[in-house]
C-alpha cells in the first residue's frame, strides 16, 4: 500500500500546537520483543519567544507489564517556520522543518544513533518513526499522532 503524499506545513510550531492522541509501536530488533504506548501529546505555549512544551503521557505495555510513561521536549520556533527541538533540560535534540511535509533527522546519543522521519499526512495527522542502532540498542519506534478537539476551559 502506498502512503499519501506528504502534507506541507508552513509553520511547524503552529501546526503542532494543541492536543494529539498518540499510538506507538515499539520493537526491539535484537530480542524480537514488542510493546506499545498509548496516550496523549500536548503542545502548549510556555513562556516568551513562542516556546512550546511537548508533553506526552500515557501507558507503556512491554513484556506483559503496563506502566505509566511520558516525556517532555521543548520546541523553539524559528523565523522561517522551522523549530529547534530540545530535551526537557534544554539540551539540543534536533531541528524540525515540516515545510515539505517530511523531515529526516539524525541524533547521536553516546555510541548509538537515532534516525527519525517525520511525515505530515493531513492537517490532523502526522507520523514519526525512529530507528535506533548502535552497541546498546537496535530499536524501531513507529508513532501516529491524531489531532484531538480543543478542551474547553
Coordinates of C-alpha atoms in Angstrom, one line a residue:
X1 CA 0.0 0.0 0.0
X2 CA 1.4 3.4 -1.0
X3 CA 1.4 6.2 1.5
X4 CA -0.2 9.5 0.7
X5 CA 2.0 12.4 -0.4
X6 CA 3.3 14.5 2.5
X7 CA 1.2 17.5 3.5
X8 CA 3.3 20.7 3.6
X9 CA 3.2 22.7 6.8
X10 CA 4.5 26.3 6.6
X11 CA 4.9 26.7 10.4
X12 CA 5.8 23.6 12.5
X13 CA 5.0 25.1 15.9
X14 CA 1.7 26.5 14.8
X15 CA 0.7 23.1 13.3
X16 CA 1.7 21.1 16.3
X17 CA 0.2 23.3 19.0
X18 CA -2.8 21.6 20.5
X19 CA -3.7 18.1 21.7
X20 CA -2.9 14.8 20.0
X21 CA -3.7 11.1 20.5
X22 CA -0.6 9.0 20.3
X23 CA -0.3 5.4 19.3
X24 CA 3.2 4.0 19.3
X25 CA 4.5 0.5 18.4
X26 CA 7.9 -0.3 19.8
X27 CA 10.1 -3.2 18.6
X28 CA 13.4 -4.4 20.0
X29 CA 15.0 -6.0 16.9
X30 CA 17.7 -7.8 18.9
X31 CA 15.3 -9.7 21.1
X32 CA 12.3 -9.6 18.8
X33 CA 10.2 -8.3 21.7
X34 CA 7.5 -5.7 21.1
X35 CA 5.5 -3.2 23.1
X36 CA 3.0 -0.3 22.7
X37 CA 2.5 3.2 24.1
X38 CA -1.0 4.8 24.1
X39 CA -1.6 8.2 25.4
X40 CA -1.8 11.9 24.6
X41 CA 0.6 14.6 23.5
X42 CA 0.1 18.3 24.4
X43 CA 2.0 21.0 22.6
X44 CA 1.4 24.1 24.7
X45 CA 2.9 27.6 24.7
X46 CA 5.3 28.1 27.5
X47 CA 7.0 31.4 28.2
X48 CA 8.4 34.1 26.0
X49 CA 9.5 33.8 22.4
X50 CA 6.7 31.4 21.4
X51 CA 8.4 28.4 23.0
X52 CA 6.2 25.3 23.2
X53 CA 6.4 22.3 25.5
X54 CA 5.7 18.9 24.1
X55 CA 4.4 16.7 26.9
X56 CA 3.4 13.1 26.4
X57 CA 1.6 11.0 29.0
X58 CA 0.2 7.5 28.6
X59 CA 0.6 3.8 29.2
X60 CA 3.6 1.7 28.1
X61 CA 2.9 -2.0 27.7
X62 CA 6.0 -4.2 27.4
X63 CA 6.6 -7.8 28.3
X64 CA 3.2 -8.3 29.9
X65 CA 3.7 -5.2 32.1
X66 CA 1.8 -1.9 31.9
X67 CA 3.3 1.2 33.4
X68 CA 2.6 5.0 33.2
X69 CA 5.1 6.7 30.9
X70 CA 5.8 10.1 29.5
X71 CA 8.3 12.5 28.2
X72 CA 8.7 16.3 27.8
X73 CA 10.5 18.1 25.0
X74 CA 10.7 21.8 24.1
X75 CA 10.3 23.5 20.7
X76 CA 11.7 26.9 19.9
X77 CA 10.2 28.4 16.8
X78 CA 12.5 29.7 14.0
X79 CA 11.7 32.8 11.9
X80 CA 11.1 30.6 8.8
X81 CA 8.5 28.2 10.2
X82 CA 11.1 25.6 11.4
X83 CA 11.8 24.7 15.0
X84 CA 14.6 23.7 17.3
X85 CA 13.7 20.7 19.4
X86 CA 15.3 20.3 22.8
X87 CA 15.2 17.8 25.7
X88 CA 13.4 18.8 28.8
X89 CA 16.6 20.1 30.4
X90 CA 17.3 22.4 27.3
X91 CA 20.0 20.3 25.6
X92 CA 19.6 20.3 21.8
X93 CA 17.9 17.3 20.3
X94 CA 17.3 18.1 16.6
X95 CA 15.9 20.6 14.1
X96 CA 12.4 20.3 12.7
X97 CA 11.3 21.5 9.3
X98 CA 7.9 20.4 8.1
X99 CA 7.6 22.9 5.2
X100 CA 7.6 20.0 2.6
X101 CA 5.6 17.7 4.9
X102 CA 8.5 15.4 5.5
X103 CA 11.7 15.8 7.6
X104 CA 14.5 13.4 8.5
X105 CA 16.9 13.9 11.4
X106 CA 19.9 12.1 12.9
X107 CA 20.8 12.4 16.6
X108 CA 23.9 10.8 18.1
X109 CA 23.5 9.5 21.7
X110 CA 26.7 8.2 23.1
X111 CA 27.6 5.3 20.7
X112 CA 24.0 4.9 19.5
X113 CA 22.4 6.7 16.6
X114 CA 18.8 7.8 16.3
X115 CA 17.4 8.3 12.8
X116 CA 14.0 10.0 12.7
X117 CA 11.5 10.6 10.0
X118 CA 8.5 13.0 10.4
X119 CA 5.7 12.8 7.9
X120 CA 2.7 15.0 7.9
X121 CA -0.2 13.2 6.2
X122 CA -3.0 15.6 6.8
X123 CA -3.9 18.8 8.8
X124 CA -4.8 16.4 11.6
X125 CA -2.4 13.5 11.4
X126 CA 1.4 13.0 11.4
X127 CA 3.7 10.1 11.8
X128 CA 7.1 9.7 13.4
X129 CA 9.5 6.8 13.0
X130 CA 12.7 6.4 15.0
X131 CA 15.3 3.8 14.1
X132 CA 17.9 3.4 16.8
X133 CA 21.1 1.5 16.1
X134 CA 24.4 1.0 18.0
X135 CA 26.1 -1.1 20.6
X136 CA 23.3 -0.5 23.2
X137 CA 20.2 -0.5 21.0
X138 CA 18.5 -1.9 17.9
X139 CA 15.0 -0.4 18.1
X140 CA 12.2 0.7 15.8
X141 CA 9.5 3.1 17.2
X142 CA 6.6 4.0 14.9
X143 CA 4.1 6.6 16.2
X144 CA 0.9 8.0 14.8
X145 CA -0.4 11.3 16.1
X146 CA -4.0 12.3 15.5
X147 CA -5.3 15.7 16.5
X148 CA -7.9 15.9 19.3
X149 CA -10.5 18.6 19.7
X150 CA -9.6 21.5 22.0
X151 CA -10.5 21.3 25.6
X152 CA -13.0 24.0 26.8
X153 CA -11.6 25.8 29.8

